Each structure stands twice: as structure tokens, then as C-alpha cells.
């Protein structure tokens, strides 16, 4: 198991590569509109928690009415931040949560749009299997595929 110092020496942390159960991985964090079109995207190593990128990505864009996210984003700090910005948090609570927050189930059903958006991205082999050594090249590939599949409405490449 490589240490953090070893990873830093190899440049893995700066290239958004982290070691997790499945091996060396990268996470794609996206903020999308109601139609599943990517508005903001960021990369982190695979062993970094999802919630660490929530506030930086949300601050990058104009305020929205609601945030639909999965259980990985269930934290009091994020919920407080969203409430201060008058953004409705549509986030189901974790099983271990002592205080249950109300969930707008009708709005949460729209989360499938995001899951389908990631599915369209992963249809492209270059995105599903990170061939690019540099994070900037991989991020450029993600953005290019998002433009082609989501903004131009082209048929996804399955090869």
C-alpha cells in the first residue's frame, strides 16, 4: 500500500489519482442542470469523500433553487450552508443519522437524470477507463464528451 508521501512524490495527488478498494481511481464531481447537462465539473482522487467538493462546485455558479444529491452529501455543515443560501436540500438521510430531515420525494425522483448523465459519460471508453496520465487531459476529455453528448445532442459513442 503506497503511503501519502510516496503518492506525492509520484505526483498522483496532483493528477487526481487515489488508491481505493478497486485500485487507482479518479472521481468525477459534476453539477448539472435539470436536463442532465453538466454545468461544472471537477476531479479528485478516488479516495477523497464526495462531500469535500460540494461547496466549491456550488460556489462556482449562480445560486440555484434546490440541490438534489445522494446520501454521500448528508452532512449538517452542508445542509446549514444550503439553508443560508436559501437552497432546498433534497438529500436523503444516512441510516445512522439520529435526526431525520424531511425529504421531498417528488424532487428526489429527478436524481435519475444525474445517474443517466454519468451513464452517457461512461459510454465513452476514454472516460470509463482513464487512459490519460495527466488530470488536465482527462478533465478536457470529460468536458469534450459532455459537450458532444449533452449540449450538442449527438449520439453517444459506444466503442
Short mmCIF file of N, CA and C in Angstrom, two decimals:
data_model
loop_
_atom_site.label_atom_id
_atom_site.label_comp_id
_atom_site.label_asym_id
_atom_site.label_seq_id
_atom_site.Cartn_x
_atom_site.Cartn_y
_atom_site.Cartn_z
N UNK A 1 0.85 -1.19 0.00
CA UNK A 1 0.00 0.00 0.00
C UNK A 1 0.89 1.24 0.00
N UNK A 2 0.77 2.09 -1.01
CA UNK A 2 1.61 3.29 -1.07
C UNK A 2 1.23 4.31 0.00
N UNK A 3 2.23 4.96 0.54
CA UNK A 3 1.99 5.99 1.54
C UNK A 3 1.66 7.32 0.86
N UNK A 4 1.18 8.27 1.65
CA UNK A 4 0.85 9.59 1.10
C UNK A 4 2.11 10.26 0.55
N UNK A 5 3.24 10.06 1.24
CA UNK A 5 4.49 10.66 0.76
C UNK A 5 4.88 10.07 -0.59
N UNK A 6 4.75 8.74 -0.73
CA UNK A 6 5.07 8.08 -1.99
C UNK A 6 4.16 8.59 -3.11
N UNK A 7 2.87 8.74 -2.81
CA UNK A 7 1.93 9.25 -3.81
C UNK A 7 2.28 10.68 -4.21
N UNK A 8 2.68 11.50 -3.23
CA UNK A 8 3.04 12.89 -3.53
C UNK A 8 4.30 12.94 -4.39
N UNK A 9 5.26 12.06 -4.12
CA UNK A 9 6.48 12.03 -4.91
C UNK A 9 6.20 11.64 -6.36
N UNK A 10 5.27 10.72 -6.55
CA UNK A 10 4.92 10.29 -7.90
C UNK A 10 3.99 11.28 -8.60
N UNK A 11 3.44 12.23 -7.87
CA UNK A 11 2.53 13.21 -8.46
C UNK A 11 1.11 12.73 -8.58
N UNK A 12 0.76 11.62 -7.91
CA UNK A 12 -0.58 11.07 -8.03
C UNK A 12 -1.64 12.01 -7.47
N UNK A 13 -1.33 12.68 -6.37
CA UNK A 13 -2.31 13.58 -5.77
C UNK A 13 -2.61 14.76 -6.67
N UNK A 14 -1.59 15.31 -7.33
CA UNK A 14 -1.82 16.44 -8.23
C UNK A 14 -2.50 16.02 -9.51
N UNK A 15 -2.43 14.75 -9.84
CA UNK A 15 -3.07 14.25 -11.06
C UNK A 15 -4.41 13.57 -10.77
N UNK A 16 -4.96 13.78 -9.58
CA UNK A 16 -6.28 13.27 -9.18
C UNK A 16 -6.36 11.75 -9.29
N UNK A 17 -5.32 11.08 -8.78
CA UNK A 17 -5.32 9.63 -8.74
C UNK A 17 -5.19 9.21 -7.29
N UNK A 18 -6.13 8.40 -6.83
CA UNK A 18 -6.09 7.93 -5.46
C UNK A 18 -6.28 6.43 -5.41
N UNK A 19 -5.81 5.81 -4.36
CA UNK A 19 -5.92 4.37 -4.20
C UNK A 19 -7.12 4.07 -3.32
N UNK A 20 -8.03 3.23 -3.83
CA UNK A 20 -9.18 2.80 -3.05
C UNK A 20 -9.30 1.28 -3.20
N UNK A 21 -10.42 0.73 -2.78
CA UNK A 21 -10.59 -0.74 -2.82
C UNK A 21 -10.43 -1.31 -4.21
N UNK A 22 -10.86 -0.56 -5.21
CA UNK A 22 -10.80 -1.07 -6.58
C UNK A 22 -9.49 -0.80 -7.29
N UNK A 23 -8.55 -0.18 -6.61
CA UNK A 23 -7.27 0.16 -7.23
C UNK A 23 -7.14 1.66 -7.37
N UNK A 24 -6.35 2.10 -8.35
CA UNK A 24 -6.12 3.52 -8.58
C UNK A 24 -7.31 4.11 -9.31
N UNK A 25 -7.95 5.12 -8.71
CA UNK A 25 -9.18 5.67 -9.27
C UNK A 25 -9.21 7.19 -9.21
N UNK A 26 -10.14 7.74 -9.99
CA UNK A 26 -10.41 9.17 -10.02
C UNK A 26 -11.91 9.36 -9.92
N UNK A 27 -12.35 10.36 -9.17
CA UNK A 27 -13.78 10.68 -9.09
C UNK A 27 -14.07 11.91 -9.92
N UNK A 28 -15.19 11.86 -10.62
CA UNK A 28 -15.67 13.00 -11.38
C UNK A 28 -16.83 13.60 -10.58
N UNK A 29 -16.70 14.86 -10.19
CA UNK A 29 -17.75 15.57 -9.46
C UNK A 29 -18.40 16.54 -10.43
N UNK A 30 -19.72 16.46 -10.56
CA UNK A 30 -20.43 17.31 -11.52
C UNK A 30 -21.60 18.02 -10.87
N UNK A 31 -21.86 19.19 -11.38
CA UNK A 31 -23.08 19.92 -11.07
C UNK A 31 -23.81 20.04 -12.41
N UNK A 32 -25.05 19.56 -12.43
CA UNK A 32 -25.79 19.54 -13.69
C UNK A 32 -27.12 20.26 -13.52
N UNK A 33 -27.68 20.67 -14.64
CA UNK A 33 -29.00 21.32 -14.61
C UNK A 33 -30.09 20.26 -14.60
N UNK A 34 -31.33 20.69 -14.69
CA UNK A 34 -32.48 19.78 -14.64
C UNK A 34 -32.57 18.84 -15.82
N UNK A 35 -31.88 19.16 -16.90
CA UNK A 35 -31.90 18.29 -18.09
C UNK A 35 -30.69 17.36 -18.14
N UNK A 36 -29.86 17.38 -17.09
CA UNK A 36 -28.71 16.49 -17.03
C UNK A 36 -27.51 16.99 -17.80
N UNK A 37 -27.46 18.28 -18.07
CA UNK A 37 -26.31 18.86 -18.78
C UNK A 37 -25.32 19.39 -17.76
N UNK A 38 -24.07 19.02 -17.92
CA UNK A 38 -23.03 19.43 -16.96
C UNK A 38 -22.80 20.92 -17.03
N UNK A 39 -22.83 21.56 -15.86
CA UNK A 39 -22.55 22.99 -15.74
C UNK A 39 -21.19 23.25 -15.11
N UNK A 40 -20.77 22.37 -14.22
CA UNK A 40 -19.46 22.48 -13.57
C UNK A 40 -18.94 21.07 -13.32
N UNK A 41 -17.62 20.90 -13.42
CA UNK A 41 -17.02 19.58 -13.23
C UNK A 41 -15.67 19.74 -12.55
N UNK A 42 -15.34 18.77 -11.70
CA UNK A 42 -14.04 18.76 -11.01
C UNK A 42 -13.60 17.31 -10.84
N UNK A 43 -12.30 17.13 -10.70
CA UNK A 43 -11.73 15.80 -10.47
C UNK A 43 -11.06 15.76 -9.11
N UNK A 44 -11.17 14.61 -8.44
CA UNK A 44 -10.44 14.38 -7.21
C UNK A 44 -9.94 12.94 -7.23
N UNK A 45 -8.95 12.63 -6.39
CA UNK A 45 -8.54 11.22 -6.26
C UNK A 45 -9.73 10.39 -5.77
N UNK A 46 -9.74 9.12 -6.10
CA UNK A 46 -10.85 8.24 -5.76
C UNK A 46 -11.06 8.02 -4.28
N UNK A 47 -10.04 8.29 -3.46
CA UNK A 47 -10.18 8.07 -2.03
C UNK A 47 -10.59 9.33 -1.26
N UNK A 48 -11.03 10.37 -1.97
CA UNK A 48 -11.50 11.61 -1.35
C UNK A 48 -13.02 11.56 -1.25
N UNK A 49 -13.57 11.98 -0.12
CA UNK A 49 -15.02 11.96 0.08
C UNK A 49 -15.73 12.89 -0.90
N UNK A 50 -16.91 12.47 -1.33
CA UNK A 50 -17.70 13.25 -2.29
C UNK A 50 -18.03 14.64 -1.77
N UNK A 51 -18.36 14.75 -0.50
CA UNK A 51 -18.86 15.99 0.06
C UNK A 51 -17.80 17.10 0.07
N UNK A 52 -16.53 16.77 -0.03
CA UNK A 52 -15.49 17.80 0.01
C UNK A 52 -15.58 18.75 -1.18
N UNK A 53 -16.16 18.32 -2.28
CA UNK A 53 -16.25 19.15 -3.47
C UNK A 53 -17.60 19.84 -3.63
N UNK A 54 -18.54 19.57 -2.73
CA UNK A 54 -19.89 20.13 -2.88
C UNK A 54 -19.90 21.65 -2.84
N UNK A 55 -19.36 22.24 -1.80
CA UNK A 55 -19.39 23.69 -1.65
C UNK A 55 -18.55 24.39 -2.72
N UNK A 56 -17.32 23.94 -3.02
CA UNK A 56 -16.56 24.63 -4.07
C UNK A 56 -17.27 24.63 -5.43
N UNK A 57 -17.91 23.54 -5.79
CA UNK A 57 -18.61 23.50 -7.08
C UNK A 57 -19.86 24.38 -7.04
N UNK A 58 -20.59 24.34 -5.93
CA UNK A 58 -21.79 25.18 -5.82
C UNK A 58 -21.44 26.66 -5.81
N UNK A 59 -20.32 27.03 -5.22
CA UNK A 59 -19.92 28.43 -5.20
C UNK A 59 -19.46 28.93 -6.56
N UNK A 60 -19.10 28.03 -7.45
CA UNK A 60 -18.61 28.41 -8.77
C UNK A 60 -19.73 28.94 -9.67
N UNK A 61 -20.97 28.61 -9.36
CA UNK A 61 -22.10 29.01 -10.20
C UNK A 61 -23.08 29.88 -9.45
N UNK A 62 -24.00 30.45 -10.20
CA UNK A 62 -25.06 31.27 -9.60
C UNK A 62 -25.94 30.38 -8.72
N UNK A 63 -26.56 30.97 -7.71
CA UNK A 63 -27.41 30.18 -6.81
C UNK A 63 -28.53 29.46 -7.56
N UNK A 64 -28.92 28.34 -7.02
CA UNK A 64 -29.99 27.54 -7.59
C UNK A 64 -31.11 27.40 -6.55
N UNK A 65 -32.23 26.84 -6.97
CA UNK A 65 -33.36 26.68 -6.04
C UNK A 65 -33.21 25.46 -5.16
N UNK A 66 -32.66 24.36 -5.72
CA UNK A 66 -32.54 23.14 -4.94
C UNK A 66 -31.32 22.35 -5.37
N UNK A 67 -30.82 21.55 -4.44
CA UNK A 67 -29.72 20.64 -4.70
C UNK A 67 -30.22 19.23 -4.46
N UNK A 68 -30.18 18.41 -5.50
CA UNK A 68 -30.58 17.01 -5.38
C UNK A 68 -29.28 16.20 -5.36
N UNK A 69 -29.08 15.47 -4.27
CA UNK A 69 -27.85 14.69 -4.11
C UNK A 69 -28.16 13.39 -3.37
N UNK A 70 -27.19 12.46 -3.39
CA UNK A 70 -27.39 11.19 -2.71
C UNK A 70 -26.92 11.27 -1.26
N UNK A 71 -26.94 10.13 -0.57
CA UNK A 71 -26.64 10.09 0.86
C UNK A 71 -25.21 10.51 1.19
N UNK A 72 -24.32 10.45 0.23
CA UNK A 72 -22.92 10.84 0.48
C UNK A 72 -22.82 12.32 0.85
N UNK A 73 -23.83 13.11 0.51
CA UNK A 73 -23.82 14.55 0.77
C UNK A 73 -24.62 14.91 2.01
N UNK A 74 -25.01 13.94 2.81
CA UNK A 74 -25.80 14.18 4.01
C UNK A 74 -24.88 14.57 5.16
N UNK A 75 -24.73 15.88 5.36
CA UNK A 75 -23.93 16.40 6.47
C UNK A 75 -24.59 17.69 6.96
N UNK A 76 -24.57 17.88 8.26
CA UNK A 76 -25.18 19.08 8.83
C UNK A 76 -24.53 20.36 8.31
N UNK A 77 -23.21 20.32 8.13
CA UNK A 77 -22.49 21.51 7.66
C UNK A 77 -22.97 21.92 6.27
N UNK A 78 -23.14 20.94 5.36
CA UNK A 78 -23.63 21.25 4.02
C UNK A 78 -25.08 21.72 4.07
N UNK A 79 -25.89 21.06 4.86
CA UNK A 79 -27.30 21.46 4.97
C UNK A 79 -27.43 22.90 5.50
N UNK A 80 -26.61 23.26 6.47
CA UNK A 80 -26.62 24.62 7.01
C UNK A 80 -26.18 25.62 5.95
N UNK A 81 -25.14 25.27 5.20
CA UNK A 81 -24.64 26.15 4.13
C UNK A 81 -25.74 26.37 3.09
N UNK A 82 -26.43 25.30 2.69
CA UNK A 82 -27.51 25.41 1.71
C UNK A 82 -28.66 26.26 2.26
N UNK A 83 -28.99 26.07 3.52
CA UNK A 83 -30.07 26.85 4.12
C UNK A 83 -29.72 28.34 4.16
N UNK A 84 -28.46 28.66 4.44
CA UNK A 84 -28.02 30.06 4.45
C UNK A 84 -28.13 30.70 3.08
N UNK A 85 -27.98 29.89 2.03
CA UNK A 85 -28.08 30.38 0.66
C UNK A 85 -29.49 30.25 0.09
N UNK A 86 -30.45 29.83 0.91
CA UNK A 86 -31.86 29.62 0.51
C UNK A 86 -31.98 28.58 -0.60
N UNK A 87 -31.21 27.52 -0.48
CA UNK A 87 -31.26 26.41 -1.44
C UNK A 87 -31.90 25.22 -0.72
N UNK A 88 -32.92 24.63 -1.36
CA UNK A 88 -33.58 23.48 -0.77
C UNK A 88 -32.67 22.25 -0.90
N UNK A 89 -32.41 21.57 0.20
CA UNK A 89 -31.59 20.36 0.20
C UNK A 89 -32.49 19.15 0.01
N UNK A 90 -32.36 18.48 -1.13
CA UNK A 90 -33.11 17.25 -1.40
C UNK A 90 -32.09 16.12 -1.30
N UNK A 91 -31.79 15.76 -0.05
CA UNK A 91 -30.76 14.77 0.25
C UNK A 91 -31.33 13.79 1.26
N UNK A 92 -31.39 12.50 0.93
CA UNK A 92 -31.88 11.54 1.92
C UNK A 92 -30.88 11.40 3.06
N UNK A 93 -31.38 11.12 4.24
CA UNK A 93 -30.51 10.96 5.40
C UNK A 93 -29.84 9.60 5.41
N UNK A 94 -28.64 9.56 5.99
CA UNK A 94 -27.94 8.28 6.15
C UNK A 94 -28.70 7.45 7.19
N UNK A 95 -28.48 6.16 7.17
CA UNK A 95 -29.16 5.26 8.11
C UNK A 95 -28.76 5.53 9.54
N UNK A 96 -27.54 5.99 9.76
CA UNK A 96 -27.05 6.21 11.12
C UNK A 96 -27.42 7.59 11.67
N UNK A 97 -28.12 8.41 10.90
CA UNK A 97 -28.46 9.77 11.34
C UNK A 97 -29.51 9.71 12.44
N UNK A 98 -29.24 10.44 13.53
CA UNK A 98 -30.15 10.47 14.68
C UNK A 98 -31.36 11.37 14.39
N UNK A 99 -31.11 12.54 13.76
CA UNK A 99 -32.18 13.48 13.44
C UNK A 99 -32.54 13.31 11.96
N UNK A 100 -33.77 12.94 11.70
CA UNK A 100 -34.21 12.74 10.32
C UNK A 100 -34.68 14.06 9.73
N UNK A 101 -34.18 14.40 8.56
CA UNK A 101 -34.61 15.60 7.85
C UNK A 101 -35.71 15.21 6.87
N UNK A 102 -36.66 16.10 6.61
CA UNK A 102 -37.71 15.78 5.64
C UNK A 102 -37.11 15.70 4.24
N UNK A 103 -37.67 14.83 3.41
CA UNK A 103 -37.18 14.64 2.05
C UNK A 103 -38.32 14.87 1.07
N UNK A 104 -38.09 15.73 0.10
CA UNK A 104 -39.05 15.98 -0.97
C UNK A 104 -38.91 14.83 -1.98
N UNK A 105 -39.71 13.80 -1.79
CA UNK A 105 -39.58 12.58 -2.61
C UNK A 105 -39.87 12.83 -4.09
N UNK A 106 -40.79 13.71 -4.38
CA UNK A 106 -41.10 14.03 -5.78
C UNK A 106 -39.89 14.64 -6.47
N UNK A 107 -39.20 15.54 -5.77
CA UNK A 107 -37.99 16.15 -6.35
C UNK A 107 -36.85 15.14 -6.42
N UNK A 108 -36.74 14.27 -5.42
CA UNK A 108 -35.63 13.30 -5.39
C UNK A 108 -35.71 12.30 -6.54
N UNK A 109 -36.91 12.05 -7.06
CA UNK A 109 -37.05 11.15 -8.21
C UNK A 109 -36.30 11.67 -9.43
N UNK A 110 -36.04 12.97 -9.46
CA UNK A 110 -35.31 13.57 -10.60
C UNK A 110 -33.82 13.25 -10.57
N UNK A 111 -33.32 12.60 -9.49
CA UNK A 111 -31.90 12.28 -9.41
C UNK A 111 -31.48 11.29 -10.49
N UNK A 112 -32.44 10.56 -11.03
CA UNK A 112 -32.10 9.62 -12.10
C UNK A 112 -31.53 10.34 -13.31
N UNK A 113 -31.86 11.61 -13.48
CA UNK A 113 -31.30 12.40 -14.58
C UNK A 113 -29.78 12.46 -14.45
N UNK A 114 -29.29 12.63 -13.23
CA UNK A 114 -27.85 12.70 -12.99
C UNK A 114 -27.21 11.33 -13.22
N UNK A 115 -27.86 10.29 -12.75
CA UNK A 115 -27.33 8.94 -12.95
C UNK A 115 -27.24 8.62 -14.44
N UNK A 116 -28.24 9.02 -15.21
CA UNK A 116 -28.19 8.80 -16.66
C UNK A 116 -27.10 9.63 -17.31
N UNK A 117 -26.87 10.85 -16.81
CA UNK A 117 -25.81 11.71 -17.34
C UNK A 117 -24.46 11.03 -17.16
N UNK A 118 -24.21 10.47 -15.97
CA UNK A 118 -22.95 9.75 -15.75
C UNK A 118 -22.88 8.51 -16.63
N UNK A 119 -24.02 7.86 -16.86
CA UNK A 119 -24.05 6.70 -17.76
C UNK A 119 -23.64 7.08 -19.17
N UNK A 120 -24.12 8.22 -19.66
CA UNK A 120 -23.74 8.68 -21.00
C UNK A 120 -22.25 9.00 -21.07
N UNK A 121 -21.72 9.57 -20.01
CA UNK A 121 -20.27 9.84 -19.98
C UNK A 121 -19.48 8.54 -20.03
N UNK A 122 -19.91 7.56 -19.24
CA UNK A 122 -19.17 6.30 -19.15
C UNK A 122 -19.35 5.43 -20.39
N UNK A 123 -20.27 5.79 -21.29
CA UNK A 123 -20.38 5.07 -22.56
C UNK A 123 -19.13 5.28 -23.40
N UNK A 124 -18.42 6.35 -23.14
CA UNK A 124 -17.19 6.63 -23.87
C UNK A 124 -16.05 5.94 -23.15
N UNK A 125 -15.40 5.04 -23.84
CA UNK A 125 -14.35 4.21 -23.24
C UNK A 125 -13.24 5.05 -22.63
N UNK A 126 -12.92 6.15 -23.25
CA UNK A 126 -11.85 7.02 -22.76
C UNK A 126 -12.17 7.58 -21.37
N UNK A 127 -13.47 7.77 -21.08
CA UNK A 127 -13.88 8.30 -19.79
C UNK A 127 -14.01 7.16 -18.77
N UNK A 128 -14.63 6.06 -19.18
CA UNK A 128 -14.83 4.93 -18.28
C UNK A 128 -13.50 4.34 -17.80
N UNK A 129 -12.53 4.26 -18.70
CA UNK A 129 -11.20 3.77 -18.37
C UNK A 129 -10.25 4.93 -18.55
N UNK A 130 -9.77 5.48 -17.49
CA UNK A 130 -8.93 6.67 -17.58
C UNK A 130 -7.59 6.32 -18.22
N UNK A 131 -7.47 6.65 -19.51
CA UNK A 131 -6.22 6.42 -20.22
C UNK A 131 -5.24 7.57 -20.01
N UNK A 132 -5.75 8.76 -19.76
CA UNK A 132 -4.91 9.95 -19.68
C UNK A 132 -4.12 9.96 -18.38
N UNK A 133 -2.84 10.21 -18.50
CA UNK A 133 -1.97 10.27 -17.32
C UNK A 133 -2.17 11.58 -16.56
N UNK A 134 -2.35 12.67 -17.29
CA UNK A 134 -2.50 13.98 -16.69
C UNK A 134 -3.97 14.30 -16.42
N UNK A 135 -4.23 14.88 -15.24
CA UNK A 135 -5.60 15.21 -14.85
C UNK A 135 -6.21 16.24 -15.80
N UNK A 136 -5.41 17.19 -16.26
CA UNK A 136 -5.93 18.23 -17.15
C UNK A 136 -6.41 17.62 -18.48
N UNK A 137 -5.70 16.60 -18.98
CA UNK A 137 -6.13 15.95 -20.22
C UNK A 137 -7.41 15.14 -20.01
N UNK A 138 -7.50 14.45 -18.86
CA UNK A 138 -8.70 13.68 -18.56
C UNK A 138 -9.90 14.60 -18.37
N UNK A 139 -9.70 15.70 -17.67
CA UNK A 139 -10.78 16.67 -17.47
C UNK A 139 -11.23 17.26 -18.81
N UNK A 140 -10.29 17.52 -19.70
CA UNK A 140 -10.64 18.03 -21.03
C UNK A 140 -11.46 17.00 -21.79
N UNK A 141 -11.11 15.72 -21.66
CA UNK A 141 -11.88 14.67 -22.34
C UNK A 141 -13.30 14.59 -21.78
N UNK A 142 -13.44 14.72 -20.46
CA UNK A 142 -14.78 14.70 -19.84
C UNK A 142 -15.62 15.86 -20.35
N UNK A 143 -15.03 17.04 -20.40
CA UNK A 143 -15.75 18.22 -20.87
C UNK A 143 -16.12 18.08 -22.35
N UNK A 144 -15.21 17.58 -23.16
CA UNK A 144 -15.49 17.39 -24.58
C UNK A 144 -16.63 16.40 -24.80
N UNK A 145 -16.60 15.28 -24.09
CA UNK A 145 -17.67 14.29 -24.22
C UNK A 145 -18.99 14.88 -23.72
N UNK A 146 -18.96 15.66 -22.65
CA UNK A 146 -20.18 16.29 -22.14
C UNK A 146 -20.76 17.25 -23.17
N UNK A 147 -19.92 18.01 -23.83
CA UNK A 147 -20.40 18.95 -24.85
C UNK A 147 -21.04 18.19 -26.00
N UNK A 148 -20.38 17.14 -26.45
CA UNK A 148 -20.89 16.39 -27.60
C UNK A 148 -22.19 15.68 -27.27
N UNK A 149 -22.24 15.00 -26.11
CA UNK A 149 -23.42 14.18 -25.80
C UNK A 149 -24.57 14.96 -25.19
N UNK A 150 -24.27 16.02 -24.42
CA UNK A 150 -25.33 16.69 -23.69
C UNK A 150 -25.74 18.03 -24.28
N UNK A 151 -24.80 18.77 -24.78
CA UNK A 151 -25.13 20.09 -25.28
C UNK A 151 -25.40 20.10 -26.78
N UNK A 152 -24.72 19.25 -27.54
CA UNK A 152 -24.97 19.19 -28.98
C UNK A 152 -26.00 18.13 -29.34
N UNK A 153 -26.26 17.20 -28.41
CA UNK A 153 -27.27 16.18 -28.63
C UNK A 153 -26.86 15.10 -29.61
N UNK A 154 -25.58 14.85 -29.76
CA UNK A 154 -25.10 13.80 -30.66
C UNK A 154 -25.28 12.44 -30.01
N UNK A 155 -25.30 11.41 -30.86
CA UNK A 155 -25.43 10.04 -30.38
C UNK A 155 -24.15 9.64 -29.67
N UNK A 156 -24.24 9.03 -28.48
CA UNK A 156 -23.04 8.65 -27.76
C UNK A 156 -22.24 7.57 -28.50
N UNK A 157 -20.93 7.66 -28.40
CA UNK A 157 -20.02 6.69 -28.98
C UNK A 157 -19.90 5.50 -28.04
N UNK A 158 -20.11 4.31 -28.54
CA UNK A 158 -20.10 3.12 -27.69
C UNK A 158 -18.83 2.28 -27.87
N UNK A 159 -17.90 2.70 -28.70
CA UNK A 159 -16.72 1.89 -29.00
C UNK A 159 -15.61 2.00 -28.08
#
